[in-house]
Amino acid sequence: MKAPKIQHIALIGNFLPRKCGIATYTTDTHAALKARFPELRVDVYAMDDHPGRYAYPDVVTGSIPQQERPAYIETARRIEASGAQALWVQHEYGIYGGPAGEHLIALLDRLSIPVIATLHTVLEKPNPDERRVMEALLRRASRVIVMAEKGREILKRVHGADDKKIAMIPHGVPDRPFADPEDFKPRFGWQGREVILTFGLLAPSKGIETMIEAMPAIAEARPDSLYVILGATHPNLVAHEGEAYRDRLKALAGELGVAEHVAFVDGFVEQDQLLDYLQAADVYATPYPNPAQITSGTLSYAVAVGKPVVSTPYIHATEILGQEHGVLVPFNDSAAFAREIGRLLADKDARLALAHRAYARGRTMLWPRLAETAMDTLASIIAARPRRFARASQELAPLKPDLAAVERMSDATGMLQHSIFSVPDRRHGYCIDDNARALILMSKIDGIDETLRDKWTSVYAAFVQYAWNPDLRRFRNFMNFDRTWCEDVGSEDSNGRALWALGVTARDAKALKHRDWASALFDATASIALELGSPRARAFAMLGAAAMLDAHPGHTLSREILMRFGEELIALLDGNRRPEWSWFEIVLAYDNARLPEALLRAGMALGRSAFTSVGLETLEWIVGQQTSPEGRFRAVGTESFGREYAAPLQFDQQPLEAQATVEACVAAHEATGERRWVDEAMRAYRWYLGANDLELPLASAQDGGCFDGLMPHGLNRNQGAESILALQLANCAISALSNATGTVATPLRAAVA
């Protein structure tokens, strides 16, 4: 397959002028990409540990405040909207917010584009948070890049990573001609000195003490030797203790009598100046004490300009200096550093030969090579993405209602809330929301054994009955698996749904005993509706009241609920309406179509044409908001919730929204007889079958299951009660609509995965 041309990518990491190694690396990566591929658009999103502190250059598209999770979500939206073909993440523990940087995963989970990640640290012994985040990153990324083969081995051994997803690309380095140190020493006043250099942000993790302790022996053998420690103190250390660490190092040099042989250059130098410093050195030293350090940009730069390097054998050094490209000495061994550095300073020929071998090694790591390899990796990932082929809508025939998945999620207590994939997850217990929906389903579903219907109607009814708290006159909502309640009073929405289920059961239950039970409990509890304030809770109560009025014409309380709440919904619309915004609230939320459906049901029950008219107007508006440019149903994504007067966002799309729209459109068809509402109901219904933004079916047709949502990168493959019930109630609504109109395809079991 021919790799596609890449025109636009996004890049996330720290960025200069933030002073740290990741910032330098990300900045250099951006520069290398633009130099090698001038037409490539690269959007840079810089991680920001101190918002407002850094004056980022124009190439930075946006910054992400490290600890502000909503900023990660907003950045995901920006990346999606930008048209970027892929995202390249620079990953390091500590630069992303949340435990072990988990906010980054929230961003990645909201992207539909491929992701590659360069891992700057791979831990042998991650703590639980570090393991969880790394394994989430490994699942989400199409490819991860390590800078040492040891990183690949750790990922496979510790995390079980797929070897085919791991690429080894060395740390990039700049291209400079090989030079004699004597040509650069005058720039720094180092004429006549034999210079040993260590570079990097100053911190205890760098092992500088080991080299200072080696200097007495080096200075005794080489009186002109000078150990230069180049770099500013790490900003985090400065914030904690100022320059106390640097002062301790200076004091150590004084105590050992080598103050004249140790020089501190305090500053964060730009790349060209850094390379000048490196080329002025005779030997480069990295005395790092951490064996697990998997990458070191300073080591890579030293090798790139042909420095003889003496280093401890941390992972990156072991690989880059192997095969006689450098000298390795034990950790924390000052005597070994003194011996090997003294030997190199005394033997110019050996030092020059090692320098040339290092320089040759550096030629394999130049930034243009990294840019080319990374772009080849991205191109292969993009080319491997499966192409989606839209299926004609007439091929997506409705499914028969199927109780199998509902039974799988149910036990003698009721229907469990959540699942892990298709397996019920007992940790989260039960809720009245789901059991109320399941009770409605028992009245709606056709073609099941009546003994089975009786069994499950009784189970779900018993849950609703037990949830009623007569002392506080409210339904409880959440129940633990051990049947203990989590609360004394449930949410307004859960109370509204309970009344809805009672009204529907009073009207539609197949058995008189269940209709009588529901009517009695509705009469005993429905007055709580008059105390509800949430528009959706009121809408749910209205749906129950409309059903109760059908079952018991003239039911006084039901008429009062419908009349009062219907007028209040219209008042809400009048107060919040704007040009292009025909809606009851200034935001969109969940179950949106229930609001116009409630008005439609109230209008038909009461003969109030004004209610019906407003219900149709607002349903038409929300249907428009839920239609993609391609004409598919697009459920209002959960990321849209709470955004004032803002168009809906695309993800995460939930099955509940499709069901609500189907049933609202059925109500509109009953009110008007217009064919267009049949078509709109089918448009929303076929979202379950694959007529959606990702062309992926959510319905598990073999057993009546339904996946929990449509995410940017695919399906949420859990199958919770809400999703299963949404599909099955939608199946029932479409089946009834087909029977009533004769215009919808006959329900059948479609071959949907």
mmCIF file of N, CA, C and O in Angstrom, residues 225-293:
data_model
loop_
_atom_site.group_PDB
_atom_site.id
_atom_site.type_symbol
_atom_site.label_atom_id
_atom_site.label_comp_id
_atom_site.label_asym_id
_atom_site.label_seq_id
_atom_site.Cartn_x
_atom_site.Cartn_y
_atom_site.Cartn_z
ATOM 1 N N SER A 225 44.080 20.519 34.476
ATOM 2 C CA SER A 225 42.709 20.047 34.253
ATOM 3 C C SER A 225 41.689 21.016 34.854
ATOM 4 O O SER A 225 41.948 21.670 35.869
ATOM 5 N N LEU A 226 40.500 21.060 34.224
ATOM 6 C CA LEU A 226 39.408 21.924 34.684
ATOM 7 C C LEU A 226 38.085 21.198 34.443
ATOM 8 O O LEU A 226 37.777 20.817 33.304
ATOM 9 N N TYR A 227 37.337 21.001 35.499
ATOM 10 C CA TYR A 227 36.015 20.365 35.378
ATOM 11 C C TYR A 227 34.957 21.468 35.316
ATOM 12 O O TYR A 227 34.765 22.220 36.282
ATOM 13 N N VAL A 228 34.287 21.561 34.184
ATOM 14 C CA VAL A 228 33.277 22.604 33.965
ATOM 15 C C VAL A 228 31.885 21.985 34.122
ATOM 16 O O VAL A 228 31.549 21.008 33.432
ATOM 17 N N ILE A 229 31.110 22.564 35.021
ATOM 18 C CA ILE A 229 29.729 22.121 35.261
ATOM 19 C C ILE A 229 28.821 23.187 34.654
ATOM 20 O O ILE A 229 28.660 24.277 35.203
ATOM 21 N N LEU A 230 28.248 22.860 33.506
ATOM 22 C CA LEU A 230 27.495 23.833 32.716
ATOM 23 C C LEU A 230 25.994 23.592 32.863
ATOM 24 O O LEU A 230 25.514 22.491 32.587
ATOM 25 N N GLY A 231 25.291 24.618 33.288
ATOM 26 C CA GLY A 231 23.834 24.500 33.342
ATOM 27 C C GLY A 231 23.228 25.191 34.541
ATOM 28 O O GLY A 231 23.843 25.275 35.608
ATOM 29 N N ALA A 232 22.009 25.672 34.348
ATOM 30 C CA ALA A 232 21.265 26.291 35.440
ATOM 31 C C ALA A 232 20.758 25.216 36.395
ATOM 32 O O ALA A 232 20.632 24.046 36.035
ATOM 33 N N THR A 233 20.490 25.624 37.615
ATOM 34 C CA THR A 233 19.874 24.707 38.572
ATOM 35 C C THR A 233 18.449 24.412 38.118
ATOM 36 O O THR A 233 17.750 25.280 37.595
ATOM 37 N N HIS A 234 18.035 23.166 38.297
ATOM 38 C CA HIS A 234 16.686 22.780 37.862
ATOM 39 C C HIS A 234 15.649 23.708 38.499
ATOM 40 O O HIS A 234 15.697 23.968 39.712
ATOM 41 N N PRO A 235 14.690 24.232 37.688
ATOM 42 C CA PRO A 235 13.706 25.182 38.230
ATOM 43 C C PRO A 235 12.942 24.648 39.434
ATOM 44 O O PRO A 235 12.647 25.401 40.365
ATOM 45 N N ASN A 236 12.613 23.357 39.444
ATOM 46 C CA ASN A 236 11.886 22.796 40.588
ATOM 47 C C ASN A 236 12.731 22.834 41.859
ATOM 48 O O ASN A 236 12.219 23.053 42.962
ATOM 49 N N LEU A 237 14.040 22.616 41.696
ATOM 50 C CA LEU A 237 14.938 22.666 42.847
ATOM 51 C C LEU A 237 15.092 24.104 43.336
ATOM 52 O O LEU A 237 15.104 24.365 44.544
ATOM 53 N N VAL A 238 15.180 25.047 42.410
ATOM 54 C CA VAL A 238 15.278 26.463 42.784
ATOM 55 C C VAL A 238 14.043 26.883 43.567
ATOM 56 O O VAL A 238 14.122 27.590 44.578
ATOM 57 N N ALA A 239 12.871 26.444 43.102
ATOM 58 C CA ALA A 239 11.631 26.799 43.791
ATOM 59 C C ALA A 239 11.608 26.244 45.210
ATOM 60 O O ALA A 239 11.012 26.849 46.111
ATOM 61 N N HIS A 240 12.257 25.105 45.406
ATOM 62 C CA HIS A 240 12.221 24.444 46.722
ATOM 63 C C HIS A 240 13.284 24.980 47.672
ATOM 64 O O HIS A 240 13.001 25.214 48.860
ATOM 65 N N GLU A 241 14.517 25.190 47.152
ATOM 66 C CA GLU A 241 15.609 25.556 48.057
ATOM 67 C C GLU A 241 16.558 26.598 47.488
ATOM 68 O O GLU A 241 17.644 26.821 48.019
ATOM 69 N N GLY A 242 16.158 27.260 46.402
ATOM 70 C CA GLY A 242 17.043 28.260 45.813
ATOM 71 C C GLY A 242 18.296 27.604 45.243
ATOM 72 O O GLY A 242 18.227 26.558 44.598
ATOM 73 N N GLU A 243 19.458 28.205 45.492
ATOM 74 C CA GLU A 243 20.722 27.689 44.958
ATOM 75 C C GLU A 243 21.522 26.926 46.015
ATOM 76 O O GLU A 243 22.747 26.806 45.913
ATOM 77 N N ALA A 244 20.823 26.387 46.998
ATOM 78 C CA ALA A 244 21.520 25.690 48.078
ATOM 79 C C ALA A 244 22.304 24.490 47.564
ATOM 80 O O ALA A 244 23.416 24.204 48.051
ATOM 81 N N TYR A 245 21.780 23.779 46.570
ATOM 82 C CA TYR A 245 22.493 22.603 46.059
ATOM 83 C C TYR A 245 23.785 23.016 45.359
ATOM 84 O O TYR A 245 24.848 22.408 45.577
ATOM 85 N N ARG A 246 23.717 24.059 44.522
ATOM 86 C CA ARG A 246 24.932 24.545 43.855
ATOM 87 C C ARG A 246 25.965 24.972 44.899
ATOM 88 O O ARG A 246 27.165 24.691 44.756
ATOM 89 N N ASP A 247 25.511 25.637 45.943
ATOM 90 C CA ASP A 247 26.440 26.075 46.998
ATOM 91 C C ASP A 247 27.079 24.880 47.697
ATOM 92 O O ASP A 247 28.273 24.931 48.061
ATOM 93 N N ARG A 248 26.313 23.787 47.872
ATOM 94 C CA ARG A 248 26.891 22.594 48.506
ATOM 95 C C ARG A 248 27.978 21.984 47.626
ATOM 96 O O ARG A 248 28.998 21.492 48.122
ATOM 97 N N LEU A 249 27.752 22.000 46.311
ATOM 98 C CA LEU A 249 28.775 21.470 45.402
ATOM 99 C C LEU A 249 30.040 22.331 45.437
ATOM 100 O O LEU A 249 31.172 21.800 45.438
ATOM 101 N N LYS A 250 29.868 23.638 45.470
ATOM 102 C CA LYS A 250 31.039 24.526 45.545
ATOM 103 C C LYS A 250 31.799 24.290 46.849
ATOM 104 O O LYS A 250 33.048 24.266 46.863
ATOM 105 N N ALA A 251 31.027 24.099 47.913
ATOM 106 C CA ALA A 251 31.677 23.843 49.200
ATOM 107 C C ALA A 251 32.451 22.533 49.169
ATOM 108 O O ALA A 251 33.560 22.433 49.733
ATOM 109 N N LEU A 252 31.894 21.519 48.497
ATOM 110 C CA LEU A 252 32.582 20.233 48.388
ATOM 111 C C LEU A 252 33.896 20.395 47.639
ATOM 112 O O LEU A 252 34.940 19.835 48.053
ATOM 113 N N ALA A 253 33.888 21.161 46.543
ATOM 114 C CA ALA A 253 35.129 21.394 45.786
ATOM 115 C C ALA A 253 36.159 22.101 46.655
ATOM 116 O O ALA A 253 37.369 21.785 46.610
ATOM 117 N N GLY A 254 35.703 23.049 47.490
ATOM 118 C CA GLY A 254 36.628 23.748 48.376
ATOM 119 C C GLY A 254 37.208 22.823 49.427
ATOM 120 O O GLY A 254 38.416 22.864 49.713
ATOM 121 N N GLU A 255 36.361 21.987 49.998
ATOM 122 C CA GLU A 255 36.831 21.054 51.027
ATOM 123 C C GLU A 255 37.874 20.092 50.474
ATOM 124 O O GLU A 255 38.810 19.688 51.182
ATOM 125 N N LEU A 256 37.732 19.714 49.195
ATOM 126 C CA LEU A 256 38.659 18.758 48.582
ATOM 127 C C LEU A 256 39.881 19.448 47.986
ATOM 128 O O LEU A 256 40.763 18.774 47.423
ATOM 129 N N GLY A 257 39.937 20.757 48.082
ATOM 130 C CA GLY A 257 41.096 21.497 47.591
ATOM 131 C C GLY A 257 41.172 21.613 46.084
ATOM 132 O O GLY A 257 42.259 21.817 45.529
ATOM 133 N N VAL A 258 40.050 21.508 45.398
ATOM 134 C CA VAL A 258 40.073 21.568 43.935
ATOM 135 C C VAL A 258 39.193 22.707 43.417
ATOM 136 O O VAL A 258 38.741 22.682 42.267
ATOM 137 N N ALA A 259 38.969 23.725 44.233
ATOM 138 C CA ALA A 259 38.114 24.829 43.799
ATOM 139 C C ALA A 259 38.655 25.469 42.523
ATOM 140 O O ALA A 259 37.866 25.930 41.671
ATOM 141 N N GLU A 260 39.977 25.505 42.355
ATOM 142 C CA GLU A 260 40.561 26.106 41.153
ATOM 143 C C GLU A 260 40.438 25.186 39.945
ATOM 144 O O GLU A 260 40.730 25.607 38.813
ATOM 145 N N HIS A 261 40.052 23.959 40.182
ATOM 146 C CA HIS A 261 39.919 22.995 39.091
ATOM 147 C C HIS A 261 38.447 22.683 38.773
ATOM 148 O O HIS A 261 38.176 21.800 37.949
ATOM 149 N N VAL A 262 37.519 23.387 39.421
ATOM 150 C CA VAL A 262 36.083 23.190 39.180
ATOM 151 C C VAL A 262 35.457 24.546 38.883
ATOM 152 O O VAL A 262 35.612 25.490 39.665
ATOM 153 N N ALA A 263 34.795 24.626 37.740
ATOM 154 C CA ALA A 263 34.154 25.884 37.336
ATOM 155 C C ALA A 263 32.663 25.644 37.108
ATOM 156 O O ALA A 263 32.279 24.647 36.479
ATOM 157 N N PHE A 264 31.858 26.552 37.620
ATOM 158 C CA PHE A 264 30.408 26.478 37.430
ATOM 159 C C PHE A 264 29.985 27.551 36.427
ATOM 160 O O PHE A 264 30.323 28.730 36.595
ATOM 161 N N VAL A 265 29.266 27.146 35.412
ATOM 162 C CA VAL A 265 28.686 28.095 34.454
ATOM 163 C C VAL A 265 27.175 28.023 34.640
ATOM 164 O O VAL A 265 26.529 27.061 34.210
ATOM 165 N N ASP A 266 26.648 29.004 35.317
ATOM 166 C CA ASP A 266 25.233 28.997 35.701
ATOM 167 C C ASP A 266 24.400 29.667 34.610
ATOM 168 O O ASP A 266 24.445 30.882 34.447
ATOM 169 N N GLY A 267 23.674 28.870 33.859
ATOM 170 C CA GLY A 267 22.817 29.440 32.821
ATOM 171 C C GLY A 267 22.223 28.358 31.943
ATOM 172 O O GLY A 267 22.754 27.246 31.851
ATOM 173 N N PHE A 268 21.106 28.697 31.340
ATOM 174 C CA PHE A 268 20.465 27.796 30.370
ATOM 175 C C PHE A 268 20.855 28.297 28.990
ATOM 176 O O PHE A 268 20.344 29.312 28.512
ATOM 177 N N VAL A 269 21.804 27.614 28.350
ATOM 178 C CA VAL A 269 22.391 28.137 27.118
ATOM 179 C C VAL A 269 21.614 27.652 25.901
ATOM 180 O O VAL A 269 21.015 26.567 25.904
ATOM 181 N N GLU A 270 21.588 28.460 24.862
ATOM 182 C CA GLU A 270 20.956 28.076 23.609
ATOM 183 C C GLU A 270 21.800 27.014 22.911
ATOM 184 O O GLU A 270 22.976 26.814 23.222
ATOM 185 N N GLN A 271 21.192 26.350 21.919
ATOM 186 C CA GLN A 271 21.841 25.184 21.324
ATOM 187 C C GLN A 271 23.193 25.510 20.710
ATOM 188 O O GLN A 271 24.177 24.789 20.941
ATOM 189 N N ASP A 272 23.299 26.581 19.929
ATOM 190 C CA ASP A 272 24.573 26.877 19.272
ATOM 191 C C ASP A 272 25.679 27.132 20.285
ATOM 192 O O ASP A 272 26.825 26.685 20.109
ATOM 193 N N GLN A 273 25.338 27.837 21.359
ATOM 194 C CA GLN A 273 26.348 28.094 22.391
ATOM 195 C C GLN A 273 26.711 26.805 23.119
ATOM 196 O O GLN A 273 27.880 26.578 23.447
ATOM 197 N N LEU A 274 25.714 25.962 23.355
ATOM 198 C CA LEU A 274 25.996 24.670 23.988
ATOM 199 C C LEU A 274 26.981 23.869 23.146
ATOM 200 O O LEU A 274 27.936 23.285 23.680
ATOM 201 N N LEU A 275 26.762 23.831 21.853
ATOM 202 C CA LEU A 275 27.667 23.072 20.995
ATOM 203 C C LEU A 275 29.076 23.653 21.024
ATOM 204 O O LEU A 275 30.071 22.918 20.963
ATOM 205 N N ASP A 276 29.167 24.979 21.131
ATOM 206 C CA ASP A 276 30.493 25.589 21.276
ATOM 207 C C ASP A 276 31.167 25.108 22.562
ATOM 208 O O ASP A 276 32.365 24.772 22.561
ATOM 209 N N TYR A 277 30.429 25.090 23.651
ATOM 210 C CA TYR A 277 30.987 24.591 24.919
ATOM 211 C C TYR A 277 31.450 23.142 24.763
ATOM 212 O O TYR A 277 32.545 22.765 25.205
ATOM 213 N N LEU A 278 30.590 22.314 24.132
ATOM 214 C CA LEU A 278 30.946 20.907 23.959
ATOM 215 C C LEU A 278 32.206 20.756 23.126
ATOM 216 O O LEU A 278 33.094 19.937 23.440
ATOM 217 N N GLN A 279 32.302 21.530 22.073
ATOM 218 C CA GLN A 279 33.465 21.376 21.193
ATOM 219 C C GLN A 279 34.738 21.937 21.813
ATOM 220 O O GLN A 279 35.839 21.629 21.353
ATOM 221 N N ALA A 280 34.597 22.734 22.872
ATOM 222 C CA ALA A 280 35.780 23.224 23.593
ATOM 223 C C ALA A 280 36.289 22.227 24.615
ATOM 224 O O ALA A 280 37.376 22.404 25.180
ATOM 225 N N ALA A 281 35.515 21.152 24.873
ATOM 226 C CA ALA A 281 35.892 20.179 25.906
ATOM 227 C C ALA A 281 36.790 19.096 25.324
ATOM 228 O O ALA A 281 36.642 18.692 24.166
ATOM 229 N N ASP A 282 37.699 18.595 26.173
ATOM 230 C CA ASP A 282 38.540 17.464 25.777
ATOM 231 C C ASP A 282 37.859 16.137 26.094
ATOM 232 O O ASP A 282 38.015 15.164 25.343
ATOM 233 N N VAL A 283 37.125 16.095 27.199
ATOM 234 C CA VAL A 283 36.433 14.878 27.624
ATOM 235 C C VAL A 283 35.058 15.295 28.151
ATOM 236 O O VAL A 283 34.921 16.346 28.802
ATOM 237 N N TYR A 284 34.071 14.470 27.883
ATOM 238 C CA TYR A 284 32.730 14.718 28.423
ATOM 239 C C TYR A 284 32.426 13.635 29.450
ATOM 240 O O TYR A 284 32.712 12.443 29.219
ATOM 241 N N ALA A 285 31.833 14.023 30.587
ATOM 242 C CA ALA A 285 31.545 13.066 31.665
ATOM 243 C C ALA A 285 30.056 13.089 31.993
ATOM 244 O O ALA A 285 29.451 14.164 32.110
ATOM 245 N N THR A 286 29.459 11.898 32.133
ATOM 246 C CA THR A 286 28.081 11.793 32.647
ATOM 247 C C THR A 286 28.102 10.822 33.827
ATOM 248 O O THR A 286 28.050 9.604 33.630
ATOM 249 N N PRO A 287 28.149 11.359 35.039
ATOM 250 C CA PRO A 287 28.252 10.504 36.230
ATOM 251 C C PRO A 287 26.898 10.123 36.821
ATOM 252 O O PRO A 287 26.797 9.886 38.028
ATOM 253 N N TYR A 288 25.856 10.046 35.987
ATOM 254 C CA TYR A 288 24.497 9.801 36.492
ATOM 255 C C TYR A 288 24.447 8.554 37.368
ATOM 256 O O TYR A 288 24.982 7.499 36.995
ATOM 257 N N PRO A 289 23.737 8.624 38.511
ATOM 258 C CA PRO A 289 23.677 7.465 39.415
ATOM 259 C C PRO A 289 22.511 6.519 39.151
ATOM 260 O O PRO A 289 22.442 5.469 39.786
ATOM 261 N N ASN A 290 21.595 6.869 38.245
ATOM 262 C CA ASN A 290 20.386 6.067 38.039
ATOM 263 C C ASN A 290 20.570 5.080 36.889
ATOM 264 O O ASN A 290 20.607 5.486 35.720
ATOM 265 N N PRO A 291 20.645 3.791 37.176
ATOM 266 C CA PRO A 291 20.851 2.812 36.098
ATOM 267 C C PRO A 291 19.711 2.782 35.086
ATOM 268 O O PRO A 291 19.909 2.388 33.939
ATOM 269 N N ALA A 292 18.497 3.203 35.506
ATOM 270 C CA ALA A 292 17.322 3.067 34.637
ATOM 271 C C ALA A 292 17.175 4.214 33.654
ATOM 272 O O ALA A 292 16.255 4.198 32.841
ATOM 273 N N GLN A 293 18.047 5.212 33.719
ATOM 274 C CA GLN A 293 17.887 6.357 32.810
ATOM 275 C C GLN A 293 18.007 5.882 31.369
ATOM 276 O O GLN A 293 19.040 5.385 30.935
#
